[in-house]
mmCIF file of C-alpha atoms in Angstrom:
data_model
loop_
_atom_site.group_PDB
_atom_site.id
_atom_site.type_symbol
_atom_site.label_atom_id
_atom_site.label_comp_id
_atom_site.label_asym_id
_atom_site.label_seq_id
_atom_site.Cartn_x
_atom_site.Cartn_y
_atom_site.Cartn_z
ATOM 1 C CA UNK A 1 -181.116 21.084 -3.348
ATOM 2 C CA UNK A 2 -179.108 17.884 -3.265
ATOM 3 C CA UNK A 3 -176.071 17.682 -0.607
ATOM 4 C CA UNK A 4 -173.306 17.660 -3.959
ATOM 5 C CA UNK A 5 -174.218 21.213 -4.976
ATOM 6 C CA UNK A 6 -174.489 21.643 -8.659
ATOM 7 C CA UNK A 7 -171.966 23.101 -10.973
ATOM 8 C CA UNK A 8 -173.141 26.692 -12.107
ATOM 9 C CA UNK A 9 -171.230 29.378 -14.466
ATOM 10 C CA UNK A 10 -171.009 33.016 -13.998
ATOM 11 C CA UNK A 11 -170.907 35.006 -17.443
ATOM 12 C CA UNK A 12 -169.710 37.750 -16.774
ATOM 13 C CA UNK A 13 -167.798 36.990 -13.861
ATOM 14 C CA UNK A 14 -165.419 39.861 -13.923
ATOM 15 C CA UNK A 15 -168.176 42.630 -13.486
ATOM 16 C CA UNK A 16 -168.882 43.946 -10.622
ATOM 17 C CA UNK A 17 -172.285 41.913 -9.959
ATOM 18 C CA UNK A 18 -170.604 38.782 -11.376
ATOM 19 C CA UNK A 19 -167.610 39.006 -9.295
ATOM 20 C CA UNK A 20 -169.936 39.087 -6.176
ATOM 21 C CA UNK A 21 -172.139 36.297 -7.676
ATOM 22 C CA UNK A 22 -169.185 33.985 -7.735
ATOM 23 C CA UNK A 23 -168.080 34.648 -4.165
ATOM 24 C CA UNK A 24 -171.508 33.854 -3.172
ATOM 25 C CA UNK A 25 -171.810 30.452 -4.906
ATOM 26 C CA UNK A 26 -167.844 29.321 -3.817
ATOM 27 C CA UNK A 27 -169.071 30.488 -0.430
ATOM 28 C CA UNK A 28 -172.249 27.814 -0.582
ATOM 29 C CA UNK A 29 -169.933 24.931 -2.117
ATOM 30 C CA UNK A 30 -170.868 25.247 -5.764
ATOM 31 C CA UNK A 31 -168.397 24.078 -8.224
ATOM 32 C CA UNK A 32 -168.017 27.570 -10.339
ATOM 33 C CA UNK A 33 -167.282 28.156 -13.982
ATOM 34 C CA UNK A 34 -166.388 31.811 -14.451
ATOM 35 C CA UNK A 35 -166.463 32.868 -17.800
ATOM 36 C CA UNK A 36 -164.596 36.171 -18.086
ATOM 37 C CA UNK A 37 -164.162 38.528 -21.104
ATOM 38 C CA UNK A 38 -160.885 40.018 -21.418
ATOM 39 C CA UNK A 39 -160.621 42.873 -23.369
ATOM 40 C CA UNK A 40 -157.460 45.110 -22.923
ATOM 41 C CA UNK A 41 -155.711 45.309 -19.485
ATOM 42 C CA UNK A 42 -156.505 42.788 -16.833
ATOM 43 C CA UNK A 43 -158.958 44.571 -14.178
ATOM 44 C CA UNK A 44 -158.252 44.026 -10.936
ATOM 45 C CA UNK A 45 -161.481 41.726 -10.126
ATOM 46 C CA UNK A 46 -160.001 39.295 -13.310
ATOM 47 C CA UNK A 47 -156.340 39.523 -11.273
ATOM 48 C CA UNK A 48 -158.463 38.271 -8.200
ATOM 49 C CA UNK A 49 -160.749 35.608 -10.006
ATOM 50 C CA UNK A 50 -156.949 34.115 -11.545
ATOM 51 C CA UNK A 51 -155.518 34.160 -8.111
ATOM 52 C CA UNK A 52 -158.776 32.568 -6.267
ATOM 53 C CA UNK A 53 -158.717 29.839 -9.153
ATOM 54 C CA UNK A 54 -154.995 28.979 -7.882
ATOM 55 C CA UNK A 55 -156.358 28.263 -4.205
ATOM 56 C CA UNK A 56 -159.732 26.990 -4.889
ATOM 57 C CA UNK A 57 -159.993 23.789 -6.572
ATOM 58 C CA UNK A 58 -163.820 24.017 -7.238
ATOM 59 C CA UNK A 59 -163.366 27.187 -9.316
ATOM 60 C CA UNK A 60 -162.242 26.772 -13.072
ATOM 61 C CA UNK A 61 -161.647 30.221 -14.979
ATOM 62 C CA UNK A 62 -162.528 30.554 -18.723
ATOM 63 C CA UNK A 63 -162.330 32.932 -21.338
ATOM 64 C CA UNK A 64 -165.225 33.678 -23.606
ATOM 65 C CA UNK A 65 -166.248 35.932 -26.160
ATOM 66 C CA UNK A 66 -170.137 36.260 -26.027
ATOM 67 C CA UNK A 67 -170.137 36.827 -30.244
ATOM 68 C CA UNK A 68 -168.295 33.694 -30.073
ATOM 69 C CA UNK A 69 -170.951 30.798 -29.549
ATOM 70 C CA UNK A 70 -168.562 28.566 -29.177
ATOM 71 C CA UNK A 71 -166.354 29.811 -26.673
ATOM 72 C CA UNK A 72 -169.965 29.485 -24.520
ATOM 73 C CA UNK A 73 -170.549 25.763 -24.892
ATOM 74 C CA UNK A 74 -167.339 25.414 -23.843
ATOM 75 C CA UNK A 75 -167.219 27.231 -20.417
ATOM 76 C CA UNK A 76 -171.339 26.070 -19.895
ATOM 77 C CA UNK A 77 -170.667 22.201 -20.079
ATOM 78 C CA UNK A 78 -171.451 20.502 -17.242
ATOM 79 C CA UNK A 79 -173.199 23.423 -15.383
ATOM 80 C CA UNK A 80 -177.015 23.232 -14.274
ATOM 81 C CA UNK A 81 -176.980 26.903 -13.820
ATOM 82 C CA UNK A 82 -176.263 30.148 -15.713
ATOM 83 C CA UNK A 83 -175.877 33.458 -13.517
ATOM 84 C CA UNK A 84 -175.985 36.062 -16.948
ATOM 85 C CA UNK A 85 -173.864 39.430 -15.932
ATOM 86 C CA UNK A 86 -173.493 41.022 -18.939
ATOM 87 C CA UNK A 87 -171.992 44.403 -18.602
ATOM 88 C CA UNK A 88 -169.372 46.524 -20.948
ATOM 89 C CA UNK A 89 -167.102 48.041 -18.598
ATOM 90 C CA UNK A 90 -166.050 51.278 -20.660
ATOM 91 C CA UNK A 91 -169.974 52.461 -20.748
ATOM 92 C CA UNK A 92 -172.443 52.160 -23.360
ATOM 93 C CA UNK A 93 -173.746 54.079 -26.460
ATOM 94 C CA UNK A 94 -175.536 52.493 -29.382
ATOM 95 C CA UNK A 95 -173.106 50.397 -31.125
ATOM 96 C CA UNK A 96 -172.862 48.577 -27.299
ATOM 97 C CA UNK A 97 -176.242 48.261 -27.378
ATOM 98 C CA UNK A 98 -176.527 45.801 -30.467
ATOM 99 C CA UNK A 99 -173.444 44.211 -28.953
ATOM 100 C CA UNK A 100 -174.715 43.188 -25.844
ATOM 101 C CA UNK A 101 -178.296 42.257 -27.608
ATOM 102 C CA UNK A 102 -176.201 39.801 -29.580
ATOM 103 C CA UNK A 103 -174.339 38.437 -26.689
ATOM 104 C CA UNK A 104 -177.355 38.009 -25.007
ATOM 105 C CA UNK A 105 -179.013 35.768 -27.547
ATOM 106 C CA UNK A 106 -175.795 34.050 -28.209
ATOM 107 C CA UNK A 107 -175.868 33.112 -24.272
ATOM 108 C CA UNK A 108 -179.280 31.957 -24.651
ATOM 109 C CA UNK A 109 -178.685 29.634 -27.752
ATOM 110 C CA UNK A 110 -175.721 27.952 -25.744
ATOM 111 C CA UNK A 111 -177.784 27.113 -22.486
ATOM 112 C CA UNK A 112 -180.479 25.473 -25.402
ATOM 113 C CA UNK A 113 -177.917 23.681 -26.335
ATOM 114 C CA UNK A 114 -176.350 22.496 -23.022
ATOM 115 C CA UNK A 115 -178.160 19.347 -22.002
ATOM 116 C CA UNK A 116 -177.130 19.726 -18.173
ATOM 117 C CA UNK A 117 -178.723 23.261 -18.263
ATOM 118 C CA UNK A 118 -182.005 23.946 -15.359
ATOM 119 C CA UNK A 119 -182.103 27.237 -15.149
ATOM 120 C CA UNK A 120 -180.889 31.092 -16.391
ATOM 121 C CA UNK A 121 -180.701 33.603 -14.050
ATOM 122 C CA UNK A 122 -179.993 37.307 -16.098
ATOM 123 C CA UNK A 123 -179.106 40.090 -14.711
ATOM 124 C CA UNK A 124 -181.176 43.067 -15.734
ATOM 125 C CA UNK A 125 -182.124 46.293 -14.594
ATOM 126 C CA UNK A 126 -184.735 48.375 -13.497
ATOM 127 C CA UNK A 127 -183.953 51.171 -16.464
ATOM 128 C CA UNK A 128 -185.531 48.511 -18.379
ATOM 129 C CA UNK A 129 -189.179 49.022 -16.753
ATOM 130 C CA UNK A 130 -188.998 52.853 -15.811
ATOM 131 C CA UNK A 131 -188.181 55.411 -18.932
ATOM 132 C CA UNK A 132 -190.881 56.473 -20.792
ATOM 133 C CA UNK A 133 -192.255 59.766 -22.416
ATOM 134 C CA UNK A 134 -194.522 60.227 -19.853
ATOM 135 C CA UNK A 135 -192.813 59.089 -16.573
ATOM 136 C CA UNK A 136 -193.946 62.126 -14.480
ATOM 137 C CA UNK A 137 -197.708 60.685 -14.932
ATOM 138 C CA UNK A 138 -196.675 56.900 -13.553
ATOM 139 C CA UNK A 139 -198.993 55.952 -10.501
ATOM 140 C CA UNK A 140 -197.301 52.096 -10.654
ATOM 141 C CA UNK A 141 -194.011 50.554 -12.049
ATOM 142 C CA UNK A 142 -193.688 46.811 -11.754
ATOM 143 C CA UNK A 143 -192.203 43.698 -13.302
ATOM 144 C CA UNK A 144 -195.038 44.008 -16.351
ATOM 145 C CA UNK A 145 -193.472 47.202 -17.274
ATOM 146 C CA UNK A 146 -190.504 47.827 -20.064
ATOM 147 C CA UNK A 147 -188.801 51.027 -20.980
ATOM 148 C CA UNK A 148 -189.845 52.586 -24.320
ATOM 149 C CA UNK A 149 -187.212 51.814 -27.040
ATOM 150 C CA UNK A 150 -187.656 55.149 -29.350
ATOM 151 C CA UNK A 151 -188.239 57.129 -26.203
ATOM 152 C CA UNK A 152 -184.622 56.218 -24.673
ATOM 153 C CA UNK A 153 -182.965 56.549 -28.188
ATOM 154 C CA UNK A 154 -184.148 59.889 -28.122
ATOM 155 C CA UNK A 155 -182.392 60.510 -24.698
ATOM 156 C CA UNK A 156 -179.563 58.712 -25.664
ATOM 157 C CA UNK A 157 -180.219 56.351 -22.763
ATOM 158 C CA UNK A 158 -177.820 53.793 -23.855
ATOM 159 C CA UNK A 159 -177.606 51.684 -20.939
ATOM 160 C CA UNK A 160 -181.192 51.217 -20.427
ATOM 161 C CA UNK A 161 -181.548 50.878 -24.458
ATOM 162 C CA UNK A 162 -179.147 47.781 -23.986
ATOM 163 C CA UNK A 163 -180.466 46.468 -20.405
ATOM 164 C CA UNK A 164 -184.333 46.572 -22.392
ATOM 165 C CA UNK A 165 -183.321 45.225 -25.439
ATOM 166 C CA UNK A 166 -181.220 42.234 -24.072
ATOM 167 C CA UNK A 167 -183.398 41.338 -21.448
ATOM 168 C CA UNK A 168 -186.250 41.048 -23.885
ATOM 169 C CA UNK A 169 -184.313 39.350 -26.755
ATOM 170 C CA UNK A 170 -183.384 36.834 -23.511
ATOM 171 C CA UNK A 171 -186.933 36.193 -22.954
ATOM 172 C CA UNK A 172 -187.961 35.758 -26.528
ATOM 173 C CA UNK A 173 -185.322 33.419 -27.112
ATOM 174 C CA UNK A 174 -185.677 31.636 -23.560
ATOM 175 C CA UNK A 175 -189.484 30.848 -24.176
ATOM 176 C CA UNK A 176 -188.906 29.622 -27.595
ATOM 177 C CA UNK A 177 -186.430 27.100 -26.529
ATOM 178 C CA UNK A 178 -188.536 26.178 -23.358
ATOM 179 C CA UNK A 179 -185.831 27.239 -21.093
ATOM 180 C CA UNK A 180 -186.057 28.192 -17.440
ATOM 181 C CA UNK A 181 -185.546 31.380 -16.918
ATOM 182 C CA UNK A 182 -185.950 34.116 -14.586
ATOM 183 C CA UNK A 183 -184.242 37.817 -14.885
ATOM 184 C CA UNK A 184 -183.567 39.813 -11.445
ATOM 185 C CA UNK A 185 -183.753 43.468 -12.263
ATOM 186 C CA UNK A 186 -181.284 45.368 -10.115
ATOM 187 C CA UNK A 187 -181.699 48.883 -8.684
ATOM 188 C CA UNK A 188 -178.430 51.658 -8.967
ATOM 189 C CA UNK A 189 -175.661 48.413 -7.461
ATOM 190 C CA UNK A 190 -173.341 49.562 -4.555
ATOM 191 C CA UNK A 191 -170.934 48.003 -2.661
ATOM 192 C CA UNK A 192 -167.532 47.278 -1.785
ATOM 193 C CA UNK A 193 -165.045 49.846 -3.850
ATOM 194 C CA UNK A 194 -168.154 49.997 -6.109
ATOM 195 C CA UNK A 195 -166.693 53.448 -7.734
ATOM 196 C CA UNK A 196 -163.247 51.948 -8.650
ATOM 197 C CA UNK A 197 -164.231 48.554 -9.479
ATOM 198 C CA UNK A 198 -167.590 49.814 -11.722
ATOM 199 C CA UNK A 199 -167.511 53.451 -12.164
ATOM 200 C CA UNK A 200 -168.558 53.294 -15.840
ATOM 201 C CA UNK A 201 -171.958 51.355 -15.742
ATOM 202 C CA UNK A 202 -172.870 53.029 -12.188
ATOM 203 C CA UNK A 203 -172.312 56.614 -14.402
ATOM 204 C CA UNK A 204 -174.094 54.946 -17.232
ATOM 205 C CA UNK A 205 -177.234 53.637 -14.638
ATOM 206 C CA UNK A 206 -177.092 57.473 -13.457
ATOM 207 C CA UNK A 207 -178.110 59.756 -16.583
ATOM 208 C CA UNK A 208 -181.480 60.830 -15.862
ATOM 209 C CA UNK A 209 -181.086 60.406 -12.028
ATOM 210 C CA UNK A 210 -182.340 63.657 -11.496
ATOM 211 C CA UNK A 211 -185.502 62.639 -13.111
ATOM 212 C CA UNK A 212 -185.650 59.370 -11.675
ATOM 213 C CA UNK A 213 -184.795 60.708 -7.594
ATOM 214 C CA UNK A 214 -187.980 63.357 -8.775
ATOM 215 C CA UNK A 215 -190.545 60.470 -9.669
ATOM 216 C CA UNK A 216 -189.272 58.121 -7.206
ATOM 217 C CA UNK A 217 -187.932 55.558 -8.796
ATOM 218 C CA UNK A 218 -184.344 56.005 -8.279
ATOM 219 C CA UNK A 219 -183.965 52.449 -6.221
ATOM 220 C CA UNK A 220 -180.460 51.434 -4.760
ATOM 221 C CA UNK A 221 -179.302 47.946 -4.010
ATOM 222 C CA UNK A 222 -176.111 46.269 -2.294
ATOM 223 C CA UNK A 223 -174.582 44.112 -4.385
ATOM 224 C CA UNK A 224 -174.460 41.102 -1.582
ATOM 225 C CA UNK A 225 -177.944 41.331 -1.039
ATOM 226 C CA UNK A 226 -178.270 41.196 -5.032
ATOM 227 C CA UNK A 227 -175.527 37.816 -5.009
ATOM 228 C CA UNK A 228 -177.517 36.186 -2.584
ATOM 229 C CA UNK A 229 -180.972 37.200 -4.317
ATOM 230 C CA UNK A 230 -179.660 35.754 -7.621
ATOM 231 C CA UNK A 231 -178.515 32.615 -5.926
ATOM 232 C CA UNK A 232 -182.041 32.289 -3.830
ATOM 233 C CA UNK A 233 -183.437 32.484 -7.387
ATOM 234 C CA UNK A 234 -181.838 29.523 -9.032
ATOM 235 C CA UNK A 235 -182.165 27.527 -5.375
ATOM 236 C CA UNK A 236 -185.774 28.418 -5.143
ATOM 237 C CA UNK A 237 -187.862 25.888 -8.058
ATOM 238 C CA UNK A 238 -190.988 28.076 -7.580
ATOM 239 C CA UNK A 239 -189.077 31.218 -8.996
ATOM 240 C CA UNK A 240 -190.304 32.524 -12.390
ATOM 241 C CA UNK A 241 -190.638 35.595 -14.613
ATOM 242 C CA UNK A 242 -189.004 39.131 -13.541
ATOM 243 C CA UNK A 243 -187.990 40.156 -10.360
ATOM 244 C CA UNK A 244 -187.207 43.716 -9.108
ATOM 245 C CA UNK A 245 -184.756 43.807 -6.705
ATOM 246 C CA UNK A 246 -183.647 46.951 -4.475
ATOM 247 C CA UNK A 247 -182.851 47.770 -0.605
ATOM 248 C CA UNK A 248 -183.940 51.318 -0.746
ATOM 249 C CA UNK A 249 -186.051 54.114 -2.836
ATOM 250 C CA UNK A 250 -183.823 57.578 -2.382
ATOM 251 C CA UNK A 251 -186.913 60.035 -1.702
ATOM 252 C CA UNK A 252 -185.066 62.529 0.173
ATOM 253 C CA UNK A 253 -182.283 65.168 -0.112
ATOM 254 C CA UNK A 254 -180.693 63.850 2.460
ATOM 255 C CA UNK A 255 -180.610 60.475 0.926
ATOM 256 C CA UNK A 256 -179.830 61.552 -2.279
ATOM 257 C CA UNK A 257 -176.229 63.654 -0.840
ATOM 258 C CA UNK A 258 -176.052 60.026 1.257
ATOM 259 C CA UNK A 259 -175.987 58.223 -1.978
ATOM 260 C CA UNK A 260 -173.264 60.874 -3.828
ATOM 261 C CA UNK A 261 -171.365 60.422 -0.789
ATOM 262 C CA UNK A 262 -171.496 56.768 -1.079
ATOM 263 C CA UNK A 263 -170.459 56.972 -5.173
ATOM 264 C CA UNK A 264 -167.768 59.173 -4.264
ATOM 265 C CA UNK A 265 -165.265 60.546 -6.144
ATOM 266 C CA UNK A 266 -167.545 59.922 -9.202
ATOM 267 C CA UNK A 267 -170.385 61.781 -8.448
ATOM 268 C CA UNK A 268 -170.054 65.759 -7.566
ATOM 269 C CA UNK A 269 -171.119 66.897 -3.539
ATOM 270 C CA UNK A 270 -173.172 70.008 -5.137
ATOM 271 C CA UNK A 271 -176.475 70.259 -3.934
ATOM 272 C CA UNK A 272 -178.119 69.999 -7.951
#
């Protein structure tokens, strides 16, 4: 990387991941455009991006509305990078699902059309390689896996419905328009205040984690690790395709109660 470090936007930047995304790049001297989506009462993580923007002249805030292409172009120009954190804060069923497909591809579009534009890092998930009818019979699950579609509509696994859907839709699009591209797909994300700050989309990454903690693939991953593993992504030139990204695989009772304890007061202490 050159010296002058490269402006780059964060879209989302008021989720949880985003938020933690642009304190990494501020932290390595990026310029930052945080694109934020305000709907209804300002969350606290907006209330700190507006008062970081105040002190720190190489952060400019922005509000978009990913259905709104243009409100995109506007906070991408001039950026070489897109960090892609889309997440609906008040959890997910299926009309979220089309809505965040459509963001998605509306994202995608704008980058096409952003001349500056080197690479897209998106922010997926690993719900979108592990649910499937017959998940108990799994020897492997790695980046060439996807969810099944009809099989998490069945479940009413919304959030892995929309992380699936998006992340492919991204891809479609991305390789059409020759884009470079690569998605990091994040284990269960904790952190810092992690139940206040993102309790809807952690309880919306849980259902089935009683199935996933039984075929061992319920992964958990600190969400600085993730920053600086989305950062090292765009950084790195030799970076492609999907990347699974986790610290730990809870195998054990004892790590599973470690992990409630950890989600606290969201998750119930009861042994089940």
């Amino acid at each position: 990387m050159d010296h002058e470090k490269p402006a780059a936007c964060v879209l989302d930047a008021s989720t949880y991941v985003g938020f933690w995304i642009l304190k990494g790049l501020l932290n390595r001297g990026y310029t930052v455009h945080a694109a934020i989506q305000i709907k209804g009462s300002e969350t606290d993580i907006v209330k700190k991006i507006k008062e970081m923007e105040r002190v720190e002249e190489r952060l400019s805030v922005f509000s978009v509305d990913t259905l709104d292409y243009h409100s995109i172009l506007v906070a991408l120009k001039g950026c070489s990078a897109l960090f892609c954190c889309l997440d609906c804060p008040d959890g997910y069923d299926d009309l979220i699902v089309d809505l965040e497909v459509r963001g998605a591809i509306n994202v995608v579009e704008a980058c096409a059309q952003t001349d500056s534009m080197q690479k897209i890092v998106f922010t997926s998930s690993l719900t979108a390689a592990i649910w499937r009818e017959n998940i108990c019979s799994q020897t492997d699950v790695d980046e060439r896996c996807w969810s099944d579609q009809d099989f998490c509509r069945k479940m009413k696994l919304w959030y892995a419905l929309a992380k699936t859907l998006s992340e492919q839709a991204a891809w479609a699009l991305a390789m059409d328009r020759m884009l470079n591209m690569v998605s990091v797909n994040a284990g269960l994300v904790v952190g810092p205040a992690v139940a206040q700050q993102n309790p809807c989309s952690t309880m919306s990454y849980l259902k089935g984690a009683a199935e996933m903690f039984e075929n061992g693939v319920l992964a958990v991953v600190d969400v600085k690790f993730l920053a600086d593993v989305h950062i090292r992504a765009f950084e790195d030139s030799s970076t492609i395709g999907r990347y699974f990204c986790f610290n730990q695989i809870v195998h054990t009772e004892e790590e599973a109660v470690k992990l409630v304890e950890t989600l606290s007061p969201l998750l119930s202490s009861q042994p089940k």
